[in-house]
Amino acid sequence: MSSSTTGAKKTVTFTLDGSNRSTTLPVLSGTLGPDVVDIRKLYSDLGVFTYDPGYGETASTESRITFIDGDAGVLLYRGFPIEQLAEQSDFIEVAYLLMEGDLPSPAQLEQFRRGVTYHTMVHEQLRRFFDGFRRDAHPMAVICGVVGALAAFYHDNLDINDARQREIACFRLIAKIPTIAAWAYKYSLGQPFMYPRNDLSYAENFLYMLNAVPTEPYVNNPILSRAMDRILVLHADHEQNASTSTVRLAGSTGANPFACIAAGIAALWGPAHGGANEAVLKMLAEIGKPENIPEFIRQVKDKNAHTKLMGFGHRVYKNFDPRAKIMKETCHEVLGELGIKDEPLLDMAMELERIALSDDYFISRKLYPNVDFYSGIILKAMGIPTSMFTVLFAVARTVGWVSQWKEMVEDPSQRIGRPRQIYTGAAQRDYVPLSRRG
Ligand code: SDX
């Protein structure tokens, strides 16, 4: 393979060994990040596919929404650094930014905020869906089912090729996911559902529906709602991660957005992805006390133990996950403001991080804390049960999923996703009747 730059155009030439076949393919450059080789003519020219299980080196789409520089530990939402947005913005403004591409004017922000606020209620018949679940069902199973069921209420008037109907679907999903998530929690408790309130911010409303009861007034805690808002901002979007790629693949078939977001929820649930925040708390509980950390680290390094340091490592970040840094700072702030002096889990997490970051096994593999390592400790301090951690991730990531879905549907070049494979199964052979089999 060789590359060249003729004029402004960069190209790369592939020559197939043992044949006189070669092809010269265009190299495309984005605003930031690595160039990409456009391989759309590779098979027609050379009769070969590329092979990249897990898509570690493959760009599946063009996007203008989020950019990550994994080596520099940079995360940008529409070009704005996550550190600035976490400090100066709020979730609804970030939602507008991800959906629309730029920071809103005051009037645009107010209109967007109202658009979300006035879609937070769900159809009253949707309440009955919850009754079909066991009270001890995992809330991710519940929200996955209920979000998919939204299609039963809106699918008949949802033309994804109609911009106005796409916009309403996005508002419905962003607005209703906190209500559905909070009701999944209330259902598990056997407590009455709390209806959303139009006088509260997105984060305040979510905490209200999670924690309020009809029998007494609810007092919003500004420390907790500010922390919740920041956690939602940090989790809002993250390029073409597994769940976002699931949403895009489902959307590429023309499936309705409710079905696509339900698919994203299902993918996020996995412990290698959004389920890691819940897994971190379980891991810290299993370690039990700091003196057990060296033995745990030994197990992680022993391949036969099949033990991972949950909340560590990332496909893209080979340096600190910037969200983990902000989450760690927020953790200290929230615990301090809540008057929680010594949180054993935080002490344990910090000791685990210190030991791991001084151990060559992790350094050589560029394993650093990711967004999930500290988030669970804050959420636990905020009174959120472990089973709801990934649900909260899904509430935040719904904004990213609908933004990416909308970008995909509106991309004139998009086509149904259909990866190829390398086949290593049996060559063609004839059927053997049962009577002739041993
Ligand atoms: C999220 O993609 C995104 O953007 C996701 C996300 C988002 O916002 O959408 O950032 C959210 O999912 C964060 C990641 C949360 N998951 C975890 O914390 C679970 C623990 N992490 C690992 O499962 C793992 O690090 C992954 C899944 C996150 C990344 O896996 P990769 O990129 O496929 O890396 P790998 O498995 O090829 O690991 C390379 C090496 C291997 O060792 P060797 O075979 O080379 O000897 O590092 C080891 C792995 O065994 N390794 C770990 C490890 N993660 C990788 N060893 C111990 N503990 C870990 N956590």
Coordinates of C-alpha atoms and ligand atoms in Angstrom, one line a residue:
M1 CA 0.0 0.0 0.0
S2 CA 1.3 3.5 -0.8
S3 CA -0.1 7.0 -0.3
S4 CA 0.3 10.2 -2.3
T5 CA -1.1 13.7 -2.5
T6 CA -1.9 15.0 -6.0
G7 CA -2.9 18.6 -5.6
A8 CA -5.4 18.9 -2.8
K9 CA -6.4 15.3 -3.1
K10 CA -4.8 12.7 -1.0
T11 CA -5.0 9.1 -2.1
V12 CA -3.8 5.6 -1.1
T13 CA -3.1 2.8 -3.5
F14 CA -3.6 -0.8 -2.6
T15 CA -2.0 -3.6 -4.7
L16 CA -3.1 -7.2 -4.2
D17 CA 0.0 -9.4 -3.9
G18 CA 0.1 -12.2 -6.6
S19 CA -2.2 -10.3 -8.9
N20 CA -1.9 -7.3 -11.2
R21 CA -4.9 -5.7 -9.5
S22 CA -4.5 -2.4 -7.7
T23 CA -6.7 0.5 -6.8
T24 CA -6.2 4.1 -5.8
L25 CA -8.7 5.3 -3.2
P26 CA -9.4 8.8 -1.9
V27 CA -8.2 9.8 1.5
L28 CA -10.8 12.2 3.2
S29 CA -9.9 14.8 5.8
G30 CA -12.3 16.0 8.5
T31 CA -12.1 19.2 10.6
L32 CA -10.3 17.3 13.4
G33 CA -8.9 13.8 13.9
P34 CA -7.4 11.2 11.6
D35 CA -8.0 11.1 7.9
V36 CA -10.0 8.2 6.5
V37 CA -9.5 6.0 3.5
D38 CA -12.8 5.9 1.5
I39 CA -13.0 2.2 0.7
R40 CA -16.4 2.2 -1.0
K41 CA -14.7 1.1 -4.3
L42 CA -12.4 -1.5 -2.7
Y43 CA -14.5 -4.6 -3.4
S44 CA -15.5 -3.6 -6.9
D45 CA -11.8 -2.8 -7.8
L46 CA -9.9 -5.6 -5.8
G47 CA -12.6 -8.1 -4.9
V48 CA -11.7 -7.9 -1.2
F49 CA -13.4 -6.6 2.0
T50 CA -11.7 -5.0 5.0
Y51 CA -11.8 -6.8 8.3
D52 CA -12.1 -4.9 11.6
P53 CA -14.1 -6.8 14.3
G54 CA -15.3 -4.2 16.9
Y55 CA -14.8 -1.4 14.3
G56 CA -11.7 -0.2 16.3
E57 CA -10.2 1.3 13.1
T58 CA -13.3 2.0 11.1
A59 CA -15.3 5.2 10.6
S60 CA -18.9 4.2 10.2
T61 CA -20.2 7.6 9.3
E62 CA -19.5 11.3 8.9
S63 CA -20.7 13.3 11.8
R64 CA -20.6 16.9 13.0
I65 CA -21.9 16.4 16.6
T66 CA -19.1 15.1 18.9
F67 CA -15.3 14.8 18.6
I68 CA -13.0 12.8 20.9
D69 CA -9.2 13.0 20.8
G70 CA -8.4 9.8 22.8
D71 CA -4.7 10.5 23.1
A72 CA -5.1 14.1 24.3
G73 CA -8.2 13.4 26.5
V74 CA -10.3 15.9 24.6
L75 CA -14.1 15.7 24.3
L76 CA -16.0 18.4 22.2
Y77 CA -19.7 18.8 21.8
R78 CA -20.2 20.7 18.5
G79 CA -16.6 22.1 19.1
F80 CA -17.2 23.2 22.7
P81 CA -14.9 21.5 25.3
I82 CA -16.8 19.4 27.8
E83 CA -15.0 21.1 30.7
Q84 CA -16.5 24.5 29.7
L85 CA -20.0 23.1 29.1
A86 CA -20.0 21.2 32.4
E87 CA -18.9 24.4 34.2
Q88 CA -21.0 27.0 32.4
S89 CA -23.9 25.4 30.6
D90 CA -26.8 23.2 31.6
F91 CA -28.4 20.0 30.2
I92 CA -31.2 21.6 28.2
E93 CA -28.8 24.1 26.6
V94 CA -26.4 21.2 25.8
A95 CA -29.4 19.2 24.4
Y96 CA -30.1 22.2 22.0
L97 CA -26.4 22.4 21.1
L98 CA -26.2 18.7 20.2
M99 CA -29.5 18.7 18.3
E100 CA -29.2 22.0 16.5
G101 CA -25.4 22.5 16.1
D102 CA -24.8 25.8 17.9
L103 CA -25.5 27.5 21.2
P104 CA -29.0 29.0 21.3
S105 CA -30.0 32.6 21.6
P106 CA -32.0 33.3 24.7
A107 CA -35.3 33.1 22.7
Q108 CA -34.2 29.8 21.0
L109 CA -33.3 28.4 24.4
E110 CA -36.6 29.4 26.0
Q111 CA -38.6 27.9 23.0
F112 CA -36.6 24.7 23.2
R113 CA -37.0 24.4 27.0
R114 CA -40.8 24.9 26.6
G115 CA -40.8 22.3 23.9
V116 CA -39.2 19.7 26.2
T117 CA -41.3 20.8 29.2
Y118 CA -44.6 20.4 27.5
H119 CA -43.9 16.8 26.3
T120 CA -42.8 15.4 29.7
M121 CA -46.2 13.7 30.4
V122 CA -46.8 10.3 29.0
H123 CA -50.1 8.8 27.7
E124 CA -52.1 7.8 30.7
Q125 CA -52.6 4.3 29.2
L126 CA -48.8 3.9 29.3
R127 CA -49.0 3.6 33.0
R128 CA -50.5 0.2 32.6
F129 CA -47.3 -1.1 30.8
F130 CA -45.5 -1.0 34.2
D131 CA -48.0 -3.3 35.8
G132 CA -46.9 -6.1 33.4
F133 CA -43.4 -6.1 35.0
R134 CA -42.4 -7.8 38.3
R135 CA -41.7 -5.2 41.0
D136 CA -38.1 -6.6 41.2
A137 CA -37.5 -6.3 37.4
H138 CA -34.3 -4.4 36.6
P139 CA -35.3 -0.9 35.6
M140 CA -33.3 -1.1 32.4
A141 CA -35.6 -3.9 31.3
V142 CA -38.6 -1.8 32.2
I143 CA -37.5 1.4 30.4
C144 CA -36.3 -0.6 27.4
G145 CA -39.8 -2.1 27.1
V146 CA -41.8 1.1 27.8
V147 CA -39.7 3.3 25.4
G148 CA -40.2 0.7 22.7
A149 CA -43.9 0.8 23.5
L150 CA -44.1 4.5 22.8
A151 CA -44.2 3.5 19.1
A152 CA -47.6 2.0 19.8
F153 CA -48.8 5.4 20.7
Y154 CA -47.1 7.5 18.1
H155 CA -46.0 5.2 15.3
D156 CA -49.2 5.7 13.2
N157 CA -48.5 9.4 12.7
L158 CA -44.8 9.4 12.6
D159 CA -43.3 9.9 9.1
I160 CA -39.5 10.1 9.7
N161 CA -39.1 11.9 6.4
D162 CA -41.2 14.8 7.7
A163 CA -38.9 17.3 9.5
R164 CA -41.7 18.5 11.8
Q165 CA -42.7 14.9 12.8
R166 CA -39.0 14.1 13.4
E167 CA -38.7 17.2 15.6
I168 CA -41.7 16.2 17.7
A169 CA -40.4 12.6 18.1
C170 CA -37.1 14.0 19.4
F171 CA -38.8 16.3 21.9
R172 CA -41.0 13.4 23.0
L173 CA -38.1 11.2 23.7
I174 CA -35.9 13.8 25.4
A175 CA -38.9 14.9 27.5
K176 CA -40.4 11.6 28.4
I177 CA -37.4 9.5 29.2
P178 CA -36.9 11.0 32.7
T179 CA -40.6 10.4 33.5
I180 CA -40.4 6.8 32.3
A181 CA -37.1 6.3 34.2
A182 CA -38.5 7.7 37.4
W183 CA -41.7 5.7 37.1
A184 CA -39.6 2.5 36.7
Y185 CA -38.0 3.3 40.0
K186 CA -41.2 4.2 41.8
Y187 CA -42.8 1.0 40.4
S188 CA -39.9 -1.0 42.0
L189 CA -40.7 0.6 45.3
G190 CA -44.4 0.1 45.1
Q191 CA -44.8 3.9 45.5
P192 CA -47.2 6.1 43.5
F193 CA -45.9 7.7 40.3
M194 CA -45.1 11.4 40.5
Y195 CA -46.2 13.4 37.5
P196 CA -43.7 15.8 36.0
R197 CA -43.9 19.5 37.0
N198 CA -43.6 22.4 34.5
D199 CA -42.0 24.7 37.1
L200 CA -38.9 22.7 37.6
S201 CA -35.7 22.4 35.4
Y202 CA -35.0 19.1 33.7
A203 CA -32.6 17.8 36.4
E204 CA -34.9 19.1 39.3
N205 CA -37.9 17.4 37.7
F206 CA -36.1 14.1 37.3
L207 CA -35.0 14.2 41.0
Y208 CA -38.5 15.3 42.0
M209 CA -40.2 12.3 40.2
L210 CA -37.6 10.0 41.7
N211 CA -37.8 11.2 45.3
A212 CA -41.1 13.0 45.9
V213 CA -44.2 11.4 47.5
P214 CA -47.8 12.7 47.4
T215 CA -48.0 12.9 51.2
E216 CA -45.7 15.8 51.8
P217 CA -44.1 18.8 50.0
Y218 CA -40.9 18.1 48.1
V219 CA -37.9 20.4 48.8
N220 CA -35.5 20.6 45.9
N221 CA -31.8 20.4 47.0
P222 CA -29.8 22.7 44.7
I223 CA -26.6 20.8 45.3
L224 CA -28.1 17.6 44.1
S225 CA -29.9 19.1 41.1
R226 CA -26.8 20.9 40.0
A227 CA -24.8 17.7 40.4
M228 CA -27.5 15.8 38.5
D229 CA -27.5 18.4 35.7
R230 CA -23.7 18.1 35.4
I231 CA -23.8 14.3 35.3
L232 CA -26.4 14.5 32.5
V233 CA -24.2 16.9 30.6
L234 CA -21.2 14.6 30.9
H235 CA -23.1 11.6 29.6
A236 CA -25.1 13.3 26.8
D237 CA -23.1 12.1 23.8
H238 CA -19.9 10.4 22.8
E239 CA -19.3 9.8 19.1
Q240 CA -20.2 6.4 17.6
N241 CA -20.1 4.3 20.8
A242 CA -21.8 0.9 20.9
S243 CA -25.3 2.1 21.8
T244 CA -25.2 5.1 19.4
S245 CA -24.0 2.8 16.6
T246 CA -26.9 0.5 17.5
V247 CA -29.4 3.5 17.2
R248 CA -27.9 4.5 13.9
L249 CA -28.0 0.9 12.5
A250 CA -31.6 0.5 13.6
G251 CA -32.5 3.9 12.2
S252 CA -30.8 3.1 8.9
T253 CA -33.6 0.6 8.2
G254 CA -36.2 3.3 8.6
A255 CA -37.4 2.0 12.0
N256 CA -39.2 4.6 14.0
P257 CA -37.1 6.6 16.6
F258 CA -38.8 5.0 19.6
A259 CA -37.7 1.5 18.4
C260 CA -34.2 2.9 17.7
I261 CA -33.8 4.5 21.1
A262 CA -35.1 1.2 22.8
A263 CA -32.4 -0.6 20.9
G264 CA -29.8 1.9 22.2
I265 CA -31.1 1.3 25.7
A266 CA -30.6 -2.4 25.3
A267 CA -27.0 -1.9 24.0
L268 CA -26.1 0.5 26.8
W269 CA -27.1 -2.0 29.4
G270 CA -24.1 -4.2 28.9
P271 CA -21.4 -4.1 31.7
A272 CA -18.7 -3.3 29.1
H273 CA -20.6 -0.1 28.2
G274 CA -23.2 1.8 30.2
G275 CA -23.6 -1.0 32.8
A276 CA -20.1 -0.3 34.0
N277 CA -21.2 2.4 36.6
E278 CA -23.3 -0.2 38.4
A279 CA -20.5 -2.8 38.0
V280 CA -18.0 -0.4 39.6
L281 CA -20.1 -0.2 42.8
K282 CA -20.5 -4.0 42.9
M283 CA -16.7 -4.3 42.4
L284 CA -15.9 -1.9 45.2
A285 CA -18.3 -3.8 47.5
E286 CA -16.7 -7.1 46.6
I287 CA -13.2 -5.8 47.3
G288 CA -14.6 -4.7 50.7
K289 CA -11.6 -2.9 52.2
P290 CA -8.4 -1.2 50.9
E291 CA -6.2 -4.0 52.2
N292 CA -7.9 -6.4 49.7
I293 CA -6.9 -4.1 46.7
P294 CA -3.5 -5.8 46.0
E295 CA -5.1 -9.2 45.8
F296 CA -7.9 -7.8 43.5
I297 CA -5.3 -6.2 41.2
R298 CA -3.5 -9.6 41.1
Q299 CA -6.7 -11.2 39.9
V300 CA -7.2 -8.5 37.3
K301 CA -3.8 -9.3 35.9
D302 CA -4.4 -13.0 35.9
K303 CA -6.1 -13.8 32.6
N304 CA -7.6 -17.0 34.0
A305 CA -9.5 -15.0 36.7
H306 CA -11.5 -13.1 34.0
T307 CA -11.6 -10.1 36.3
K308 CA -11.7 -6.6 34.9
L309 CA -11.1 -3.3 36.8
M310 CA -14.5 -1.9 36.0
G311 CA -14.6 1.8 35.3
F312 CA -11.1 1.6 33.8
G313 CA -10.1 1.4 30.1
H314 CA -11.7 2.8 27.0
R315 CA -11.7 2.0 23.3
V316 CA -10.8 5.6 22.4
Y317 CA -9.3 7.3 25.4
K318 CA -5.7 6.2 25.8
N319 CA -5.3 9.0 28.3
F320 CA -7.6 10.3 31.0
D321 CA -11.3 10.4 30.1
P322 CA -12.0 14.1 30.6
R323 CA -15.4 13.2 32.0
A324 CA -13.8 11.1 34.7
K325 CA -11.7 14.1 35.9
I326 CA -14.8 16.3 36.1
M327 CA -16.8 13.5 37.7
K328 CA -14.0 13.0 40.4
E329 CA -14.0 16.8 41.1
T330 CA -17.8 16.7 41.3
C331 CA -17.7 13.7 43.6
H332 CA -15.5 15.6 46.1
E333 CA -17.8 18.7 45.8
V334 CA -21.0 16.9 46.3
L335 CA -19.7 14.8 49.2
G336 CA -18.3 17.9 50.8
E337 CA -21.5 19.9 50.3
L338 CA -23.6 17.1 51.7
G339 CA -21.3 16.9 54.7
I340 CA -20.2 13.4 54.0
K341 CA -16.8 13.5 55.5
D342 CA -15.5 9.9 55.0
E343 CA -17.1 7.9 52.3
P344 CA -15.3 4.5 52.3
L345 CA -16.2 3.8 48.7
L346 CA -14.5 7.0 47.6
D347 CA -11.5 6.3 49.7
M348 CA -11.3 2.8 48.2
A349 CA -11.8 4.1 44.6
M350 CA -9.1 6.7 45.0
E351 CA -6.7 4.0 46.4
L352 CA -7.6 1.7 43.6
E353 CA -6.9 4.4 41.1
R354 CA -3.6 5.3 42.7
I355 CA -2.4 1.7 42.7
A356 CA -3.6 1.0 39.2
L357 CA -2.0 4.1 37.7
S358 CA 1.3 3.1 39.2
D359 CA 1.2 -0.5 37.9
D360 CA 2.8 -1.2 34.6
Y361 CA 0.0 -3.6 33.6
F362 CA -2.4 -0.7 33.4
I363 CA 0.1 1.9 32.2
S364 CA 1.3 -0.3 29.4
R365 CA -2.3 -0.9 28.3
K366 CA -3.1 2.8 28.7
L367 CA -6.0 2.0 31.1
Y368 CA -7.3 5.0 32.9
P369 CA -10.5 5.8 34.8
N370 CA -13.4 6.4 32.5
V371 CA -16.7 8.2 33.0
D372 CA -18.1 5.3 35.0
F373 CA -15.4 5.0 37.6
Y374 CA -16.6 7.9 39.9
S375 CA -20.2 8.4 38.7
G376 CA -21.6 5.7 40.9
I377 CA -20.1 7.1 44.1
I378 CA -21.8 10.4 43.5
L379 CA -25.1 8.8 42.6
K380 CA -25.0 6.6 45.7
A381 CA -24.3 9.8 47.8
M382 CA -27.3 11.4 46.1
G383 CA -29.4 8.5 47.2
I384 CA -29.8 7.0 43.8
P385 CA -29.9 3.1 44.0
T386 CA -27.3 1.2 42.1
S387 CA -29.9 -0.4 39.9
M388 CA -30.8 3.0 38.5
F389 CA -27.2 4.1 37.6
T390 CA -27.4 2.8 34.0
V391 CA -30.9 4.1 33.7
L392 CA -29.6 7.6 34.5
F393 CA -26.9 7.1 31.8
A394 CA -29.8 6.3 29.4
V395 CA -31.7 9.4 30.4
A396 CA -28.7 11.5 29.5
R397 CA -27.6 9.7 26.4
T398 CA -31.1 9.9 24.9
V399 CA -30.2 13.4 23.8
G400 CA -27.1 12.1 22.0
W401 CA -29.0 9.2 20.5
V402 CA -31.8 11.4 19.1
S403 CA -29.2 13.9 17.8
Q404 CA -27.2 11.2 16.0
W405 CA -30.5 9.6 14.7
K406 CA -31.7 12.9 13.4
E407 CA -28.3 13.6 11.7
M408 CA -28.4 10.2 10.1
V409 CA -32.0 10.5 8.8
E410 CA -31.2 13.9 7.4
D411 CA -28.0 12.7 5.7
P412 CA -28.8 12.3 2.0
S413 CA -26.0 9.8 1.5
Q414 CA -27.1 7.5 4.3
R415 CA -28.1 4.0 3.3
I416 CA -29.1 0.8 5.3
G417 CA -26.2 -0.4 7.4
R418 CA -25.2 -3.9 6.3
P419 CA -21.6 -5.0 7.3
R420 CA -20.0 -7.9 5.4
Q421 CA -17.9 -10.8 6.9
I422 CA -15.1 -13.2 6.4
Y423 CA -16.7 -16.7 6.2
T424 CA -14.7 -19.5 7.8
G425 CA -17.5 -22.1 8.1
A426 CA -18.0 -25.3 6.0
A427 CA -17.6 -25.1 2.3
Q428 CA -20.7 -26.1 0.3
R429 CA -21.7 -29.8 0.9
D430 CA -24.8 -32.0 0.2
Y431 CA -27.5 -32.9 2.6
V432 CA -27.2 -36.4 4.3
P433 CA -30.6 -38.1 5.0
L434 CA -31.1 -39.0 8.7
S435 CA -31.2 -42.7 7.7
R436 CA -27.6 -42.5 6.5
R437 CA -26.2 -40.6 9.5
G438 CA -24.4 -42.5 12.3
Ligands
SDX1 C1 -18.4 3.5 28.3 O1 -17.2 3.8 23.5 C2 -17.6 4.8 24.3 O2 -17.5 6.0 24.1 C3 -18.3 4.3 25.6 C4 -18.6 5.3 26.7 C5 -19.7 6.3 26.2 O3 -19.7 7.4 26.7 O4 -20.5 5.9 25.3 O5 -17.4 6.1 27.0 C6 -19.1 4.7 28.0 O6 -18.8 2.4 27.9 C7 -17.1 3.5 29.1 C8 -16.5 2.1 29.3 C9 -17.2 1.5 30.5 N1 -16.7 0.1 30.6 C10 -15.9 -0.4 31.6 O7 -15.5 0.4 32.5 C11 -15.7 -1.9 31.6 C12 -14.2 -2.2 31.8 N2 -13.5 -1.7 30.6 C13 -13.2 -2.8 29.6 O8 -14.3 -3.7 29.5 C14 -12.6 -2.2 28.4 O9 -11.7 -1.3 28.8 C15 -13.5 -1.5 27.3 C16 -14.7 -2.4 26.9 C17 -14.1 -0.3 27.8 C18 -12.6 -1.2 26.1 O10 -12.3 -2.5 25.6 P1 -11.3 -2.5 24.3 O11 -11.0 -1.2 23.7 O12 -11.8 -3.6 23.4 O13 -9.9 -2.9 24.9 P2 -9.4 -4.4 25.0 O14 -10.5 -5.2 25.6 O15 -8.9 -4.8 23.7 O16 -8.3 -4.2 26.1 C19 -6.9 -4.1 25.7 C20 -6.2 -4.8 26.9 C21 -6.6 -6.2 27.1 O17 -5.4 -6.9 27.7 P3 -4.5 -7.8 26.7 O18 -5.4 -8.8 26.0 O19 -3.8 -6.8 25.8 O20 -3.5 -8.5 27.7 O21 -6.5 -4.1 28.1 C22 -7.1 -5.0 29.0 C23 -7.6 -6.2 28.1 O22 -7.7 -7.4 28.9 N3 -8.2 -4.3 29.7 C24 -8.5 -4.4 30.9 C25 -9.6 -3.5 31.1 N4 -9.9 -3.0 30.0 C26 -9.1 -3.5 29.0 N5 -7.9 -5.1 31.9 C27 -8.4 -4.9 33.2 N6 -9.5 -4.1 33.4 C28 -10.1 -3.4 32.4 N7 -11.1 -2.6 32.7

